PDB file of C-alpha atoms in Angstrom:
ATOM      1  CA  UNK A   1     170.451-172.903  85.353  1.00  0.00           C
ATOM      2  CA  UNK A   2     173.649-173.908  85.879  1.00  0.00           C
ATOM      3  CA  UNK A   3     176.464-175.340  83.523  1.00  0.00           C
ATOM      4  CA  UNK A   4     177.105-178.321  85.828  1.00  0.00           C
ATOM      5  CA  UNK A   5     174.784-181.105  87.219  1.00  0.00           C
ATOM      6  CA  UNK A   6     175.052-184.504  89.062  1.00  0.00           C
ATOM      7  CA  UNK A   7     174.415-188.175  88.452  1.00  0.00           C
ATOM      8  CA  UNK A   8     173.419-190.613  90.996  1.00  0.00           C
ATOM      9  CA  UNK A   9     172.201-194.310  90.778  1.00  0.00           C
ATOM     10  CA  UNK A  10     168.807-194.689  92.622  1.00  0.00           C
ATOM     11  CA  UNK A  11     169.628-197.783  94.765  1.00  0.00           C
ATOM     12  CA  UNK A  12     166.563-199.307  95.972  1.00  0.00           C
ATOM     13  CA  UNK A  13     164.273-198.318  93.862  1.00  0.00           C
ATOM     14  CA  UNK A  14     163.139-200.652  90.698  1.00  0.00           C
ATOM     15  CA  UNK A  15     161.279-198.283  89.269  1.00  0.00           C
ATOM     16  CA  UNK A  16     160.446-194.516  89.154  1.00  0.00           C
ATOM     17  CA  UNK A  17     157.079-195.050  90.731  1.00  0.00           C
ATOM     18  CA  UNK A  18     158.864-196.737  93.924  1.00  0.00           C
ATOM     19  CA  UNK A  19     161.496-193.480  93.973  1.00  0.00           C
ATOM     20  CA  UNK A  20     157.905-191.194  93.826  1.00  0.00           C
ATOM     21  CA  UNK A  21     156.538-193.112  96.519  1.00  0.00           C
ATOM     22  CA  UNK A  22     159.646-193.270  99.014  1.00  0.00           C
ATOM     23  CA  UNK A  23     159.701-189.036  98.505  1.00  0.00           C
ATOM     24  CA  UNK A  24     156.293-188.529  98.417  1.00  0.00           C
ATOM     25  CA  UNK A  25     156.680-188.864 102.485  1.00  0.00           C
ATOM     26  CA  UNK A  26     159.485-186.178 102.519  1.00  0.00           C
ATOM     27  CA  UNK A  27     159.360-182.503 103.176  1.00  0.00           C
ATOM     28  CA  UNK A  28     160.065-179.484 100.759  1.00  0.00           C
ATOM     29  CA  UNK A  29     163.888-180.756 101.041  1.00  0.00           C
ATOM     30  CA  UNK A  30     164.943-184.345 101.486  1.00  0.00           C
ATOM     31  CA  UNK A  31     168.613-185.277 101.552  1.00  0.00           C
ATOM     32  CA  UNK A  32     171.210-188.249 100.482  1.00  0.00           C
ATOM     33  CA  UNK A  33     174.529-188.518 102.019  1.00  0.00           C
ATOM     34  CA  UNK A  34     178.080-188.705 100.196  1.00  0.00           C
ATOM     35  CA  UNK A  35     181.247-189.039 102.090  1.00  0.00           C
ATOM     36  CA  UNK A  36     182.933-186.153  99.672  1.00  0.00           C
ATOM     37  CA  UNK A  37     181.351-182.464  98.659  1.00  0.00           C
ATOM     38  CA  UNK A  38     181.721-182.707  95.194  1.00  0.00           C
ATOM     39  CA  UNK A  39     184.725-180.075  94.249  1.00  0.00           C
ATOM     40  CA  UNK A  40     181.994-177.859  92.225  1.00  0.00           C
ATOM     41  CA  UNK A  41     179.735-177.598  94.622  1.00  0.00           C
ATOM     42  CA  UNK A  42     178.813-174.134  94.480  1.00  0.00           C
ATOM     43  CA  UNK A  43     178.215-174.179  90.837  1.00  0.00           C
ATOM     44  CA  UNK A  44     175.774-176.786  91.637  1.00  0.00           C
ATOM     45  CA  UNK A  45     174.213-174.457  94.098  1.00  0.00           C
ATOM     46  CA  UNK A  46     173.582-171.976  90.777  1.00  0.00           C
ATOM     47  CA  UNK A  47     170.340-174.179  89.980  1.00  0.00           C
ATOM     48  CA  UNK A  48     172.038-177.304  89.428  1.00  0.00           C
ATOM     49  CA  UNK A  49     170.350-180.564  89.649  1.00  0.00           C
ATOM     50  CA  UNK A  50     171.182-184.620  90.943  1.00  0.00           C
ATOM     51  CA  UNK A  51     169.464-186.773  87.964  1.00  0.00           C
ATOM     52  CA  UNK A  52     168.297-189.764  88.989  1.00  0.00           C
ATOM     53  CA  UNK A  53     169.290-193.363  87.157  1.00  0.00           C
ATOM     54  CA  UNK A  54     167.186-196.132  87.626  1.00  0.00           C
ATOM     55  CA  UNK A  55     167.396-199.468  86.326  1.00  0.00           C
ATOM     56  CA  UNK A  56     169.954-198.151  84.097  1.00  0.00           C
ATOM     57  CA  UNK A  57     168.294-194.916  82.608  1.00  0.00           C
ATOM     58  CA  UNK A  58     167.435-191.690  83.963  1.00  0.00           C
ATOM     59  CA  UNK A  59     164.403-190.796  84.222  1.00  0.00           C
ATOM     60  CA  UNK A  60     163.884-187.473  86.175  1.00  0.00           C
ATOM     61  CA  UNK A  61     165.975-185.186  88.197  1.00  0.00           C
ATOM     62  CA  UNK A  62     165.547-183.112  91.640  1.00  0.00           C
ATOM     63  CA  UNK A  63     167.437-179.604  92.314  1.00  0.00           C
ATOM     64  CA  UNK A  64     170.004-178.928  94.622  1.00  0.00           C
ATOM     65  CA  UNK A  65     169.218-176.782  97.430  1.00  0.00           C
ATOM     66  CA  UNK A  66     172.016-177.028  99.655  1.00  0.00           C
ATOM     67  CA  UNK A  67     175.423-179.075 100.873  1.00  0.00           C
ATOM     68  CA  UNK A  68     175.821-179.622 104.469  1.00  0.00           C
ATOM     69  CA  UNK A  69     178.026-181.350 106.502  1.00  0.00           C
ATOM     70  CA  UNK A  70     177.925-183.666 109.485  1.00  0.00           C
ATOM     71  CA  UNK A  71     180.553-185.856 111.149  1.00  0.00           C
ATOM     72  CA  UNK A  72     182.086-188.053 108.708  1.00  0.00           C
ATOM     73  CA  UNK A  73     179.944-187.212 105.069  1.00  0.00           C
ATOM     74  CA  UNK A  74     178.089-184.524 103.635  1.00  0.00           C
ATOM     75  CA  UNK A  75     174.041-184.077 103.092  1.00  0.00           C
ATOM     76  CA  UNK A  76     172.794-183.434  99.861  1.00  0.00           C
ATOM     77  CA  UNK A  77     169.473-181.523  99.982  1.00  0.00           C
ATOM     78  CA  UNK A  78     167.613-182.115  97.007  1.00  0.00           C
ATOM     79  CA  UNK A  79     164.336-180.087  96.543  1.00  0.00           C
ATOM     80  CA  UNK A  80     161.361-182.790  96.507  1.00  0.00           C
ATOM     81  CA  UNK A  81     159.400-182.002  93.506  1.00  0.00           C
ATOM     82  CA  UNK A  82     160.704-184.734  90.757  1.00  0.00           C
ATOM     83  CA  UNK A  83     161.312-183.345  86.881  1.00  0.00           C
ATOM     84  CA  UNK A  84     160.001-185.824  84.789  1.00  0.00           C
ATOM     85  CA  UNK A  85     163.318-185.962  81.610  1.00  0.00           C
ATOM     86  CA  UNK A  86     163.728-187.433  78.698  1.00  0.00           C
ATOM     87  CA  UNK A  87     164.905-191.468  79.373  1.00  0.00           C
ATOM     88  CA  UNK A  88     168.810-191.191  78.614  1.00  0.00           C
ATOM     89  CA  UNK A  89     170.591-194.719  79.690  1.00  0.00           C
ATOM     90  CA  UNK A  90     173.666-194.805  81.880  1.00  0.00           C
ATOM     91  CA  UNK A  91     175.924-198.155  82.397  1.00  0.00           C
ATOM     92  CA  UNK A  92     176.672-198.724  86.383  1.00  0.00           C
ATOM     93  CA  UNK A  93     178.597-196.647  88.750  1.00  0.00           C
ATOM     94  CA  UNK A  94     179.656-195.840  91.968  1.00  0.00           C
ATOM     95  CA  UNK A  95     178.745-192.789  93.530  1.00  0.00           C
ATOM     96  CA  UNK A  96     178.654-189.810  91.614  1.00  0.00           C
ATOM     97  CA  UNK A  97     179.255-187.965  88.291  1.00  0.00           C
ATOM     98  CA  UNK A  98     179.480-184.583  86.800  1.00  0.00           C
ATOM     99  CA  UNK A  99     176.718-183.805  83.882  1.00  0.00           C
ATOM    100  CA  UNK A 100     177.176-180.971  81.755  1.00  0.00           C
ATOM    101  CA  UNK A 101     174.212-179.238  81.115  1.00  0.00           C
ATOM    102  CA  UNK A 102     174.614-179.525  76.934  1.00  0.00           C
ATOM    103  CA  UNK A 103     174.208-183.495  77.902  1.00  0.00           C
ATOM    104  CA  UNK A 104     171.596-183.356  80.450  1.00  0.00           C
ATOM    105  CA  UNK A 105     168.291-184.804  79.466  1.00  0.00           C
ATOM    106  CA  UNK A 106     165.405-182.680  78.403  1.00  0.00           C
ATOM    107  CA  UNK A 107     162.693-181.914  81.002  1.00  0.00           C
ATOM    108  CA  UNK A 108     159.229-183.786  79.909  1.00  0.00           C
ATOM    109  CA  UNK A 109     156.559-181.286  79.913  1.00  0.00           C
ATOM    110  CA  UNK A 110     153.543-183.082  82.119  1.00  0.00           C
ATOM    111  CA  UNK A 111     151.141-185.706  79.349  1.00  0.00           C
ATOM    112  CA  UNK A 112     154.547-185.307  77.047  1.00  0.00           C
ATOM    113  CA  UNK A 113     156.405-188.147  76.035  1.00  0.00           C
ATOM    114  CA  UNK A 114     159.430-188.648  74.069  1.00  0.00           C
ATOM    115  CA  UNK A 115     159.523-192.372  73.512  1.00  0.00           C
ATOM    116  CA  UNK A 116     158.122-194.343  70.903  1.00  0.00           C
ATOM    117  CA  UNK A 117     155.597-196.632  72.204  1.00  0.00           C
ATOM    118  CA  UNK A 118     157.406-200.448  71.685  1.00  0.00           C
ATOM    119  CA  UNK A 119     160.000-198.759  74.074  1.00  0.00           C
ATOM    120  CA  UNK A 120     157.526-197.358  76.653  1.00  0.00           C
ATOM    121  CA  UNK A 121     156.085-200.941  76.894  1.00  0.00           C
ATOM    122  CA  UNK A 122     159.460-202.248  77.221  1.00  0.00           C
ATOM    123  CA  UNK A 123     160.633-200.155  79.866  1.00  0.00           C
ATOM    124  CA  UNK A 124     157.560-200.616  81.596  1.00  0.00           C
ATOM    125  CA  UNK A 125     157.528-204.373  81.157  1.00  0.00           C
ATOM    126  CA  UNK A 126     161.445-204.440  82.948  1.00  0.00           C
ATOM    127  CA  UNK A 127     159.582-201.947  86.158  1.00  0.00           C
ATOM    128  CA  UNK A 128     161.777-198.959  85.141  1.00  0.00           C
ATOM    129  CA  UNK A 129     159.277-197.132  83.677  1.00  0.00           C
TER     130      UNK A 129
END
């Protein structure tokens, strides 16, 4: 896994169910565009991944398969199988951000769950969850 990861803010989407449902019509690699390759790009290529905030918290995270580059921006291909992580909020911003791995959100096992239950209801109750 790699020692460097990305952030992103899931615009669109109100919850993670709508992000599951807008992939769930993509191939094995779907892509989002950025005007600038991020500077560490191959690192990312060394099994990083772009987590995913939503509604202010991430929630789950897709690998990196590849950078490309077209005109004017560059294509992100993210591998379409979501990772479930642990919910870790983020405030708002533009773009995107470095992650080091040491502050990356744990990966939910499937039937796990690492909140307590008044803030799964909450989160749920705001369509982030």
């Amino acid at each position: 896994m790699s020692d460097i990861h990305l952030v992103k803010l899931c615009v669109g989407a109100d919850s993670l169910d709508d992000l599951l449902r807008w992939e769930k019509a993509r191939g094995e690699i779907s892509y989002i565009h950025t005007r600038n390759r991020p500077t560490r790009w191959e690192e990312l290529l060394e099994g990083g991944s772009l987590y995913w905030v939503i509604k202010g918290v991430i929630l789950c995270r897709r690998e990196i398969a590849s950078f490309d580059e077209e005109a004017d921006h560059w294509r992100i291909g993210l591998r379409t199988k979501n990772i479930l992580t642990e919910a870790q909020p983020r405030r708002a911003f533009q773009g995107w951000r470095y992650l080091k791995a040491e502050d990356a959100p744990r990966d939910i096992i499937e039937g796990e769950t690492d909140l307590p239950p008044d803030m799964m209801k909450a989160l749920k109750e705001a369509g982030v969850w």
